[in-house]
PDB file of C-alpha atoms in Angstrom:
ATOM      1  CA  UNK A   1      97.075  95.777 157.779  1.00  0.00           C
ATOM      2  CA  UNK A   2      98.556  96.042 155.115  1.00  0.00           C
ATOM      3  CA  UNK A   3     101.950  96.755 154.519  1.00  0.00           C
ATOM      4  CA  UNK A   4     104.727  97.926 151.499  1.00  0.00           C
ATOM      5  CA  UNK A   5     107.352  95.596 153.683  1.00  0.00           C
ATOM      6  CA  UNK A   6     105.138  93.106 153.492  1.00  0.00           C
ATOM      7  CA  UNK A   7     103.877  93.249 149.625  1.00  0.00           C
ATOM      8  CA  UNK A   8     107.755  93.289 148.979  1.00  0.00           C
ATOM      9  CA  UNK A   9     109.740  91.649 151.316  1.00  0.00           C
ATOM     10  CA  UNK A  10     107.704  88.268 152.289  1.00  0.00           C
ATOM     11  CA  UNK A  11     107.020  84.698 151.364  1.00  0.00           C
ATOM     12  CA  UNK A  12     105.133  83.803 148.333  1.00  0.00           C
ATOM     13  CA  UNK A  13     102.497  82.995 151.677  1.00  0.00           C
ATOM     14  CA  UNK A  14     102.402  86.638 153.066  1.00  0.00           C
ATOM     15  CA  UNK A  15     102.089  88.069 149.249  1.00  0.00           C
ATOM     16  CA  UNK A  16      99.343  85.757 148.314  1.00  0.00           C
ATOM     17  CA  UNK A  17      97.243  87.034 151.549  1.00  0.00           C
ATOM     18  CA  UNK A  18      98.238  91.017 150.287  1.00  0.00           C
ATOM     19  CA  UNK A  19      96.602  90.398 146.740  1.00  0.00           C
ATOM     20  CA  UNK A  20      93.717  88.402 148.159  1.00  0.00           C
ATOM     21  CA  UNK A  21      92.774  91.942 150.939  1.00  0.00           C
ATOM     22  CA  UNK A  22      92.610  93.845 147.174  1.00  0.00           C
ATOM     23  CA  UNK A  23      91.560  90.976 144.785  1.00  0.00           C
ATOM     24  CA  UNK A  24      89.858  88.324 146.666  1.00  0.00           C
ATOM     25  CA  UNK A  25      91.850  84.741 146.785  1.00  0.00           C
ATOM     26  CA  UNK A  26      93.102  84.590 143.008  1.00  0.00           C
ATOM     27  CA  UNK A  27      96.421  83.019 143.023  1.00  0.00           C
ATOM     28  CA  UNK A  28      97.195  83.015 139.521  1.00  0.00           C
ATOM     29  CA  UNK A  29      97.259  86.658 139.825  1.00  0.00           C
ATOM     30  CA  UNK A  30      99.486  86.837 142.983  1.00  0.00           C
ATOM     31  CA  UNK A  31     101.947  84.526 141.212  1.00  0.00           C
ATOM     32  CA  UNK A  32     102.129  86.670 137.931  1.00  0.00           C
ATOM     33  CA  UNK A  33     102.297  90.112 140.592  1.00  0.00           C
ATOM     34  CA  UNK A  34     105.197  88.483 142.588  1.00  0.00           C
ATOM     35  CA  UNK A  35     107.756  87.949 140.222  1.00  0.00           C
ATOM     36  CA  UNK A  36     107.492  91.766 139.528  1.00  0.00           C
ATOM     37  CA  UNK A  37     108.332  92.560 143.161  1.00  0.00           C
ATOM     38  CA  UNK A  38     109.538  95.432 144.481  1.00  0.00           C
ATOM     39  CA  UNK A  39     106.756  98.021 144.393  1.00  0.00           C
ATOM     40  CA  UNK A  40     107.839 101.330 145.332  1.00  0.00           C
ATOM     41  CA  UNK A  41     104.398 102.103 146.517  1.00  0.00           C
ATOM     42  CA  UNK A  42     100.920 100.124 147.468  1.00  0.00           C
ATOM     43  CA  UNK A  43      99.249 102.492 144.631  1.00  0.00           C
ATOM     44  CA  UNK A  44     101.774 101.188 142.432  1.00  0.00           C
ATOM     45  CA  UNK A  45     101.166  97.295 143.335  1.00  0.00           C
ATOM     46  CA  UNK A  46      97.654  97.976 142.172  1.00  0.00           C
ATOM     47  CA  UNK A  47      98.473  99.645 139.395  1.00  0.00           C
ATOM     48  CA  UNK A  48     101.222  96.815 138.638  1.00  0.00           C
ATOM     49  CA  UNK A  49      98.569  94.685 138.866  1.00  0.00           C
ATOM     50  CA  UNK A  50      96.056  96.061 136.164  1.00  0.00           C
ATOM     51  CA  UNK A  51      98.953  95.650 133.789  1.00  0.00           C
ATOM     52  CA  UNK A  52      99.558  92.204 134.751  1.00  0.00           C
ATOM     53  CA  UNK A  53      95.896  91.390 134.387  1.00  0.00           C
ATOM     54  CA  UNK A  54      96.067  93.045 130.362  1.00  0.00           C
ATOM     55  CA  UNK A  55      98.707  90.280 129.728  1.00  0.00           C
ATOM     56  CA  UNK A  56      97.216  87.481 131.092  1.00  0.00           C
ATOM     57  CA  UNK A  57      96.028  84.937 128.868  1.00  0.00           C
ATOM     58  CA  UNK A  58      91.968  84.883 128.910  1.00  0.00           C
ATOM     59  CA  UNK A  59      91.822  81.620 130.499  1.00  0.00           C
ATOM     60  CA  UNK A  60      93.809  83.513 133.476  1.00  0.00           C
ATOM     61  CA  UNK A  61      91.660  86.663 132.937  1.00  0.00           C
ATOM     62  CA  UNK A  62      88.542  84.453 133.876  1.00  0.00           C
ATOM     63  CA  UNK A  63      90.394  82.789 136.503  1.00  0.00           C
ATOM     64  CA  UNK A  64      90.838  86.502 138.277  1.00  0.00           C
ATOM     65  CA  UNK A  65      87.540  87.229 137.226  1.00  0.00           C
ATOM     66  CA  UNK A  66      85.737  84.653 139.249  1.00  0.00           C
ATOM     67  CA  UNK A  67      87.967  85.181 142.025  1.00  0.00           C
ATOM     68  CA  UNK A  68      85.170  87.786 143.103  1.00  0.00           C
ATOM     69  CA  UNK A  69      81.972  86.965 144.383  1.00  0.00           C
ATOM     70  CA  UNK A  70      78.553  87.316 143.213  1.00  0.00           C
ATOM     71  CA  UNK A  71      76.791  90.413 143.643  1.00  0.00           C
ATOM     72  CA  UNK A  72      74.351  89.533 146.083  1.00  0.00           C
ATOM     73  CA  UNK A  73      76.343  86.741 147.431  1.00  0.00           C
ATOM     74  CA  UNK A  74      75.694  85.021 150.719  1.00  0.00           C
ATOM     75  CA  UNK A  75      77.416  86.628 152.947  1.00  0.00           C
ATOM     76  CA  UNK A  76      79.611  83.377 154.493  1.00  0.00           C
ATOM     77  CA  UNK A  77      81.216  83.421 150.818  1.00  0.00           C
ATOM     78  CA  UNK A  78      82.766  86.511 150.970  1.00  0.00           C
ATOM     79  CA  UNK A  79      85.371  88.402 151.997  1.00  0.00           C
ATOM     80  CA  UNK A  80      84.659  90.590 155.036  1.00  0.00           C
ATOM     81  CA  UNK A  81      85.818  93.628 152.676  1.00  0.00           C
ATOM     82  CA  UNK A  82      83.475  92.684 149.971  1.00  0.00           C
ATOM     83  CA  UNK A  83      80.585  92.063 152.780  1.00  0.00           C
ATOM     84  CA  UNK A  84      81.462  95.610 153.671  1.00  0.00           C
ATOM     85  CA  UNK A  85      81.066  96.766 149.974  1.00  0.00           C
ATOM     86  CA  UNK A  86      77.874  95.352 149.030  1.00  0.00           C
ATOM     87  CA  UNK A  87      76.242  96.023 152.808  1.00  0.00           C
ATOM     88  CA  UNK A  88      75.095  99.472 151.364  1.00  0.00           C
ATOM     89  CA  UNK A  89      71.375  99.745 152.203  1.00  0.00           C
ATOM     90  CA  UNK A  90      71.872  96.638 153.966  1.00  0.00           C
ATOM     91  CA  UNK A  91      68.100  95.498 153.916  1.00  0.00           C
ATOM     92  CA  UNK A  92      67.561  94.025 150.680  1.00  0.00           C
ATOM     93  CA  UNK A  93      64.323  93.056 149.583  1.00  0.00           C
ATOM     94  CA  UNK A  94      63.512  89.127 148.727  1.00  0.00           C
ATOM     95  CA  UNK A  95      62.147  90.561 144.972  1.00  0.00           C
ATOM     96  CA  UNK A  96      65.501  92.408 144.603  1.00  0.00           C
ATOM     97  CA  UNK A  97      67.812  89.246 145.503  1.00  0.00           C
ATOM     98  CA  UNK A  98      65.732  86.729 143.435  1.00  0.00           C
ATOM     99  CA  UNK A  99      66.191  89.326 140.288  1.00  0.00           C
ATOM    100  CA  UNK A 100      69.817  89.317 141.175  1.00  0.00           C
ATOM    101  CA  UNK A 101      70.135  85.664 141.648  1.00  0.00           C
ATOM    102  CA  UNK A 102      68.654  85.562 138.433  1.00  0.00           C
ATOM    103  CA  UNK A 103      70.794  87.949 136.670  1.00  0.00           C
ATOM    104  CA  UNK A 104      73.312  86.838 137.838  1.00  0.00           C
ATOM    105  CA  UNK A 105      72.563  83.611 136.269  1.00  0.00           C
ATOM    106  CA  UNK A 106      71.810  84.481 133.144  1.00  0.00           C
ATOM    107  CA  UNK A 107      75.109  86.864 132.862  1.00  0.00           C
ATOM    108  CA  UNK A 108      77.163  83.709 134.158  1.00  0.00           C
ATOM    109  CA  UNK A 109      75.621  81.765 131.668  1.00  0.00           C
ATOM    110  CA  UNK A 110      76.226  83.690 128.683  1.00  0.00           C
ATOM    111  CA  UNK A 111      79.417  85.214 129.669  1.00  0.00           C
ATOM    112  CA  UNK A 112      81.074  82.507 131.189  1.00  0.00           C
ATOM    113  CA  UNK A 113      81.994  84.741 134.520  1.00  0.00           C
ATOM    114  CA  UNK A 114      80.401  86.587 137.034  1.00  0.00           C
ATOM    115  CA  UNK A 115      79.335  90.078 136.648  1.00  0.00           C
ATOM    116  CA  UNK A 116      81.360  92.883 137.976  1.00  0.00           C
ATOM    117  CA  UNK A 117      80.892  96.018 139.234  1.00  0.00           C
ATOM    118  CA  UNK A 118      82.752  98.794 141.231  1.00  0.00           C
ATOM    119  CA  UNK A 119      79.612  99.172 143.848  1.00  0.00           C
ATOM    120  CA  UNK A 120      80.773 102.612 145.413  1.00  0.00           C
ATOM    121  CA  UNK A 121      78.545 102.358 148.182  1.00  0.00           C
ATOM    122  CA  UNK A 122      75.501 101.970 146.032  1.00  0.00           C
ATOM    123  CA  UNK A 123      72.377  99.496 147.164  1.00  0.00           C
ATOM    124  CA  UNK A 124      71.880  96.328 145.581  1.00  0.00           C
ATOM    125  CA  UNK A 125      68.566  97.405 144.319  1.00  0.00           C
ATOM    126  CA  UNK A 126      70.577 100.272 142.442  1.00  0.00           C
ATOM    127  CA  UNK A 127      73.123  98.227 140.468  1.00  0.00           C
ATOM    128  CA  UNK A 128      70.119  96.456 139.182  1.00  0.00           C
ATOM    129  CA  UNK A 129      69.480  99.182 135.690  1.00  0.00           C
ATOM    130  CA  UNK A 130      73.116  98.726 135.206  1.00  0.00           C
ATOM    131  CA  UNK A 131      73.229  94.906 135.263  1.00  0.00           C
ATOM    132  CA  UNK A 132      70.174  94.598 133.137  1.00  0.00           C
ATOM    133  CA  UNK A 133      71.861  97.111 130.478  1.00  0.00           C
ATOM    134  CA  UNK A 134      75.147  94.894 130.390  1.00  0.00           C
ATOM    135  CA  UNK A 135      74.040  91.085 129.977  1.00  0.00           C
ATOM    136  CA  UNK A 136      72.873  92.574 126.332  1.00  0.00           C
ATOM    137  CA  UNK A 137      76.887  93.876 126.025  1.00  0.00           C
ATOM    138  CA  UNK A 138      79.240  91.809 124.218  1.00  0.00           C
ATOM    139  CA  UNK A 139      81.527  89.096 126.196  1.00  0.00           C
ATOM    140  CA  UNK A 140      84.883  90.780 125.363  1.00  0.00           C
ATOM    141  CA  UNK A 141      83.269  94.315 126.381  1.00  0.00           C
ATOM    142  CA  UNK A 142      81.828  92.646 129.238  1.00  0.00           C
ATOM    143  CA  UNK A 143      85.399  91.086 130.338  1.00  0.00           C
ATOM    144  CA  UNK A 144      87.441  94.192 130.133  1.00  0.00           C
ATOM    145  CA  UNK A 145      84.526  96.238 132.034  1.00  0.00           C
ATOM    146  CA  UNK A 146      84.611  93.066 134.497  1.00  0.00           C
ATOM    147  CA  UNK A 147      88.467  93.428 134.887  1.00  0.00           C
ATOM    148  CA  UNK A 148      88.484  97.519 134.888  1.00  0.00           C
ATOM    149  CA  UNK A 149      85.775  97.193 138.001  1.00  0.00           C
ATOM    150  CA  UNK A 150      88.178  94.932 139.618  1.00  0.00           C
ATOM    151  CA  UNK A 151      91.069  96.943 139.325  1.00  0.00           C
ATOM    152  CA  UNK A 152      88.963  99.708 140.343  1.00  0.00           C
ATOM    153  CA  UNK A 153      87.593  97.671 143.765  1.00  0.00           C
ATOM    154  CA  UNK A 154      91.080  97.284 144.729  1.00  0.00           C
ATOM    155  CA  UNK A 155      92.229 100.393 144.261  1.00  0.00           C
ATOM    156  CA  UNK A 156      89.047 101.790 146.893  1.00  0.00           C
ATOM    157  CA  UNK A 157      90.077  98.880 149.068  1.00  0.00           C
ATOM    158  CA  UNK A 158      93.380 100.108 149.264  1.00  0.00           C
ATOM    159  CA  UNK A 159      92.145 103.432 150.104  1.00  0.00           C
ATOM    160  CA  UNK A 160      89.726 102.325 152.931  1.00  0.00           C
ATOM    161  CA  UNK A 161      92.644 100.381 154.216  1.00  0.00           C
ATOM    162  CA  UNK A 162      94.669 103.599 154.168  1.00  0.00           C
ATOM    163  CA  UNK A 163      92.332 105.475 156.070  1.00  0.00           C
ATOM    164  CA  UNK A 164      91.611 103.264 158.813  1.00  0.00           C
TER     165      UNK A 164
END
């Protein structure tokens, strides 16, 4: 679970495994995020963290940015929240993984990260009109939508962690 005593009170250890339950194993971003301890809430390590991310350098912006894994991903290479997240209409046809493997090829290739996307419980076959429409968007559009959808997973993690 996580835990505001936790976020604020541990090692650089226990705060590392706290950003990478939101933000998937991106150290770089738990180093920037710890030196700005105490939060006085979780919603406000989050948020800390989107301002962190808009003064990172872009060499650490793609660094948190391929932190996350591909949509589509096999499952052994993700977290077990982001296996959650993209199990939505968890039978996925073999025509709609080899178009994402393939988008998500092409986007890597020309962007230089992977594509991201705030999934909200949507199938993978319904991302694909979105992803299509944003490998013809410009890289630095393409970042800050990439970084805003990361922000925005974390903030439903934290949520869904909330809940439970």
């Amino acid at each position: 679970a996580l835990r505001l005593e936790t976020v604020n009170g541990g090692s650089l250890a226990d705060f590392q495994s706290c950003v990478d339950l939101l933000f998937e194993h991106c150290p770089i971003l738990a180093a920037k995020m710890f030196e700005r301890r105490p939060f006085v809430s979780l919603a406000f390590f989050v948020d800390s963290a989107a301002l962190v991310i808009e003064e990172c350098s872009e060499a650490e912006k793609l660094q948190i940015l391929r932190a996350h894994p591909r949509i589509g991903a096999p499952k052994q290479t993700m977290s077990s929240l982001s296996q959650r997240e993209q199990s939505h209409g968890a039978t996925v046809s073999a025509d709609v993984l080899a178009e994402l493997a393939t988008l998500n090829d092409q986007y890597e290739a020309k962007f230089g990260f992977p594509f991201m996307i705030f999934v909200n419980k949507r199938s993978r076959a319904e991302l694909l009109p979105e992803f299509r429409a944003r490998l013809q968007g410009a890289r630095d559009a393409e970042m800050q939508a990439g970084l805003t959808a990361l922000v925005e997973i974390a903030r439903s993690r934290l949520e869904g962690l909330q809940r439970s």
